[in-house]
Amino acid sequence: MRLYTYFRSSTSYRVRIALNLKGLSYEPIFVNLKDGEQKQEGFLKINSASALPVLETSDGRFTQSLAIIDYLESKHPEPSFFLLDVIENTKMKELAYAISTDIHAINNLRVLNYLSDELQVQPEEKTLWYCHWIDAAFEPLEHKLSELKGFKKLPFGKPTLFEIVLIPQVYNALRYDVEKSKYPRIMDIYNCCLDIEAFKNASPEIQPDA
Ligand SMILES: N[C@@H](CCC(=O)N[C@@H](CS)C(=O)NCC(=O)O)C(=O)O
């Protein structure tokens, strides 16, 4: 398999974690988002939406990180990112989607570029925007985690879709100096996952294109 990836792309980071958790090897193809390589003709032939990640497999070429993660789960069910108990699985997905859908789309590179290039928003206002939307999702998430019975550093007992999407988002939040003391449970989960090999090996700073 080939993964079109960029070290700081949080959706690529999700897929790197998922591939590592499943124990699947892949060839990384680096696309530099900062230099705008996603908008170049060569890459647009790969993904006309000019976005990462893209996974090339013997079954075809797939985009959208959550769809890719579903594909990996269907083809390689073990270890599973989901839970057998329907209620627990729904609670887990509730947390995962709050991160993967509510924050990511608003804080994506093309949105940030539009704010500065088209609306002439100043860098410090852009940072306010970024941190505002992280806090808007992390505050209720921290609250929900506090309501889970007997909070554990892996709240669902194993790495799930929730941790796969949360860890890249925490990495982004820390880059923007979001006040981490407000989020003790989120930080516990983050630190716990960074001790797991599959998460460690997916970390942005150790990718060859970092
Ligand atoms: N919903 C898509 C989002 C894909 C996406 O926007 N990826 C970002 C990187 S995290 C990207 O390539 N951005 C390029 C840009 O905004 O120009 C997914 O989950 O894969």
Coordinates of C-alpha atoms and ligand atoms in Angstrom, one line a residue:
M1 CA 0.0 0.0 0.0
R2 CA 1.1 3.6 -0.6
L3 CA 0.0 6.4 1.6
Y4 CA 0.2 10.0 0.4
T5 CA 1.0 11.8 3.6
Y6 CA 2.5 15.0 5.1
F7 CA 4.0 14.8 8.6
R8 CA 1.8 17.6 10.0
S9 CA -1.4 16.6 8.3
S10 CA -3.7 15.4 11.1
T11 CA -5.8 13.3 8.8
S12 CA -2.7 11.6 7.5
Y13 CA -1.5 11.1 11.1
R14 CA -4.9 9.3 11.8
V15 CA -4.2 6.9 9.0
R16 CA -0.6 6.3 10.0
I17 CA -1.8 5.4 13.5
A18 CA -4.5 3.1 12.1
L19 CA -2.0 1.3 9.7
N20 CA 0.5 0.9 12.5
L21 CA -2.2 -0.5 14.9
K22 CA -3.2 -3.0 12.3
G23 CA 0.5 -3.9 11.8
L24 CA 0.3 -3.0 8.1
S25 CA 3.3 -1.7 6.2
Y26 CA 3.0 1.0 3.6
E27 CA 5.2 3.1 1.3
P28 CA 4.9 6.8 2.2
I29 CA 4.6 9.3 -0.6
F30 CA 5.3 12.8 0.7
V31 CA 3.2 15.7 -0.4
N32 CA 4.3 19.0 1.1
L33 CA 1.2 20.9 2.1
K34 CA 3.1 24.0 3.2
D35 CA 4.6 24.3 -0.3
G36 CA 1.1 23.8 -1.8
E37 CA 2.0 20.5 -3.6
Q38 CA -1.6 19.3 -3.0
K39 CA -2.7 21.9 -5.6
Q40 CA -0.2 20.8 -8.3
E41 CA -1.4 19.1 -11.4
G42 CA 0.4 15.8 -10.6
F43 CA -1.4 15.5 -7.2
L44 CA -4.8 16.7 -8.5
K45 CA -4.8 13.6 -10.7
I46 CA -4.4 11.5 -7.5
N47 CA -7.0 13.5 -5.6
S48 CA -9.0 16.2 -7.3
A49 CA -10.1 17.5 -3.8
S50 CA -6.4 18.5 -3.3
A51 CA -6.3 17.0 0.2
L52 CA -4.4 14.3 2.1
P53 CA -4.5 11.5 2.9
V54 CA -4.8 9.2 0.0
L55 CA -4.3 5.4 0.3
E56 CA -3.5 3.3 -2.7
T57 CA -4.3 -0.3 -2.4
S58 CA -4.8 -3.3 -4.6
D59 CA -8.6 -2.6 -4.3
G60 CA -8.2 1.0 -5.5
R61 CA -7.3 4.5 -4.4
F62 CA -9.2 5.9 -1.4
T63 CA -9.5 9.4 0.2
Q64 CA -11.2 10.6 3.3
S65 CA -9.4 9.4 6.5
L66 CA -12.5 8.0 8.2
A67 CA -13.4 6.0 5.0
I68 CA -9.8 4.7 4.8
I69 CA -9.9 3.7 8.5
D70 CA -13.2 1.9 7.8
Y71 CA -11.6 0.1 4.8
L72 CA -8.7 -1.0 6.9
E73 CA -11.1 -2.3 9.6
S74 CA -13.1 -4.2 7.1
K75 CA -10.1 -5.8 5.4
H76 CA -8.1 -6.4 8.6
P77 CA -10.6 -6.8 11.4
E78 CA -8.0 -7.5 14.1
P79 CA -7.2 -5.6 16.3
S80 CA -10.5 -3.8 16.0
F81 CA -10.9 0.0 16.5
F82 CA -14.5 -0.5 17.5
L83 CA -16.3 -2.1 20.5
L84 CA -18.7 -5.1 20.5
D85 CA -21.1 -3.5 23.0
V86 CA -23.4 -1.3 20.9
I87 CA -23.9 1.4 23.6
E88 CA -20.2 1.6 24.4
N89 CA -19.4 1.7 20.7
T90 CA -21.9 4.5 20.2
K91 CA -20.4 6.5 23.1
M92 CA -16.9 6.0 21.7
K93 CA -18.0 7.2 18.2
E94 CA -19.8 10.2 19.8
L95 CA -16.4 11.3 21.1
A96 CA -14.5 10.4 18.0
Y97 CA -16.9 12.3 15.7
A98 CA -16.9 15.4 17.9
I99 CA -13.2 15.7 17.2
S100 CA -13.0 14.4 13.6
T101 CA -15.9 16.4 12.3
D102 CA -16.4 19.4 14.6
I103 CA -12.8 20.7 14.8
H104 CA -11.0 19.5 11.8
A105 CA -13.0 21.0 9.0
I106 CA -12.9 24.5 10.6
N107 CA -9.2 24.5 11.4
N108 CA -8.0 23.0 8.1
L109 CA -5.2 24.6 6.2
R110 CA -7.4 25.8 3.4
V111 CA -9.7 27.6 5.9
L112 CA -6.7 29.2 7.6
N113 CA -5.2 30.2 4.3
Y114 CA -8.6 31.7 3.2
L115 CA -8.7 33.7 6.5
S116 CA -5.3 35.3 5.9
D117 CA -5.2 35.5 2.1
E118 CA -8.8 36.5 1.2
L119 CA -10.1 38.1 4.4
Q120 CA -6.8 39.6 5.5
V121 CA -7.1 38.2 9.0
Q122 CA -3.9 38.9 11.0
P123 CA -1.8 36.0 12.3
E124 CA -2.7 36.6 16.0
E125 CA -6.5 36.6 15.0
K126 CA -6.0 33.4 13.1
T127 CA -4.4 31.8 16.2
L128 CA -7.5 33.0 18.2
W129 CA -9.7 31.4 15.7
Y130 CA -7.8 28.1 15.8
C131 CA -7.7 28.0 19.6
H132 CA -11.3 29.0 19.9
W133 CA -12.5 26.0 17.9
I134 CA -10.2 23.6 19.8
D135 CA -11.6 24.8 23.1
A136 CA -15.1 24.7 21.8
A137 CA -14.7 20.9 21.2
F138 CA -12.2 20.0 24.0
E139 CA -14.3 21.6 26.8
P140 CA -17.4 19.4 26.3
L141 CA -15.1 16.4 25.5
E142 CA -13.3 16.9 28.8
H143 CA -16.7 17.1 30.5
K144 CA -17.9 13.9 28.8
L145 CA -14.7 12.1 29.8
S146 CA -15.3 13.2 33.4
E147 CA -18.8 11.5 33.3
L148 CA -17.4 8.1 32.1
K149 CA -17.5 5.6 35.0
G150 CA -14.0 5.1 36.4
F151 CA -12.0 7.2 33.9
K152 CA -9.1 5.2 32.5
K153 CA -6.2 6.5 30.3
L154 CA -7.6 4.3 27.6
P155 CA -11.3 5.1 28.3
F156 CA -12.6 2.1 26.3
G157 CA -9.9 -0.3 27.4
K158 CA -7.9 -0.4 24.1
P159 CA -7.0 2.0 21.3
T160 CA -10.2 2.9 19.4
L161 CA -11.2 5.2 16.6
F162 CA -11.5 7.9 19.4
E163 CA -7.8 7.8 20.2
I164 CA -6.9 7.6 16.5
V165 CA -8.6 10.9 15.8
L166 CA -7.9 12.6 19.2
I167 CA -4.1 12.2 19.4
P168 CA -3.4 14.2 16.1
Q169 CA -5.8 16.9 17.3
V170 CA -4.0 17.2 20.7
Y171 CA -0.7 17.4 18.8
N172 CA -2.2 20.4 16.9
A173 CA -3.5 22.0 20.0
L174 CA -0.1 21.8 21.7
R175 CA 1.5 23.5 18.7
Y176 CA -0.9 26.3 19.2
D177 CA -0.2 26.5 22.9
V178 CA -3.7 25.7 23.9
E179 CA -3.9 25.7 27.8
K180 CA -3.4 22.0 28.5
S181 CA -4.0 22.3 32.2
K182 CA -7.7 22.8 31.4
Y183 CA -7.8 19.3 29.9
P184 CA -6.3 16.8 32.4
R185 CA -8.2 13.7 31.1
I186 CA -7.4 14.5 27.4
M187 CA -3.8 15.0 28.3
D188 CA -3.7 11.7 30.2
I189 CA -5.0 9.9 27.1
Y190 CA -2.5 11.7 24.9
N191 CA 0.5 10.8 27.1
C192 CA -0.7 7.2 27.5
C193 CA -1.1 6.8 23.7
L194 CA 2.3 8.3 23.0
D195 CA 3.8 5.3 25.0
I196 CA 2.2 2.9 22.5
E197 CA 4.5 1.9 19.6
A198 CA 1.9 2.3 16.9
F199 CA 1.2 5.9 18.0
K200 CA 4.8 6.7 18.6
N201 CA 5.8 5.6 15.2
A202 CA 3.1 7.7 13.5
S203 CA 4.2 10.9 15.3
P204 CA 4.8 13.9 13.0
E205 CA 8.3 14.8 14.2
I206 CA 9.8 11.4 13.4
Q207 CA 8.4 11.1 9.9
P208 CA 11.1 11.3 7.2
D209 CA 9.5 14.5 5.7
A210 CA 9.5 16.3 9.0
Ligands
LIG1 N1 -12.3 15.1 5.7 C1 -11.0 14.8 5.0 C2 -10.1 16.1 5.2 C3 -8.9 16.0 4.3 C4 -8.1 17.3 4.5 O1 -8.6 18.3 4.4 N2 -6.8 17.1 4.8 C5 -5.9 18.2 5.0 C6 -4.7 17.8 5.8 S1 -5.1 17.4 7.4 C7 -5.4 18.7 3.7 O2 -4.9 18.0 2.8 N3 -5.4 20.1 3.5 C8 -4.9 20.7 2.3 C9 -5.5 22.1 2.2 O3 -6.3 22.5 3.0 O4 -5.1 22.7 1.2 C10 -10.3 13.6 5.7 O5 -10.7 13.2 6.8 O6 -9.5 13.0 5.0

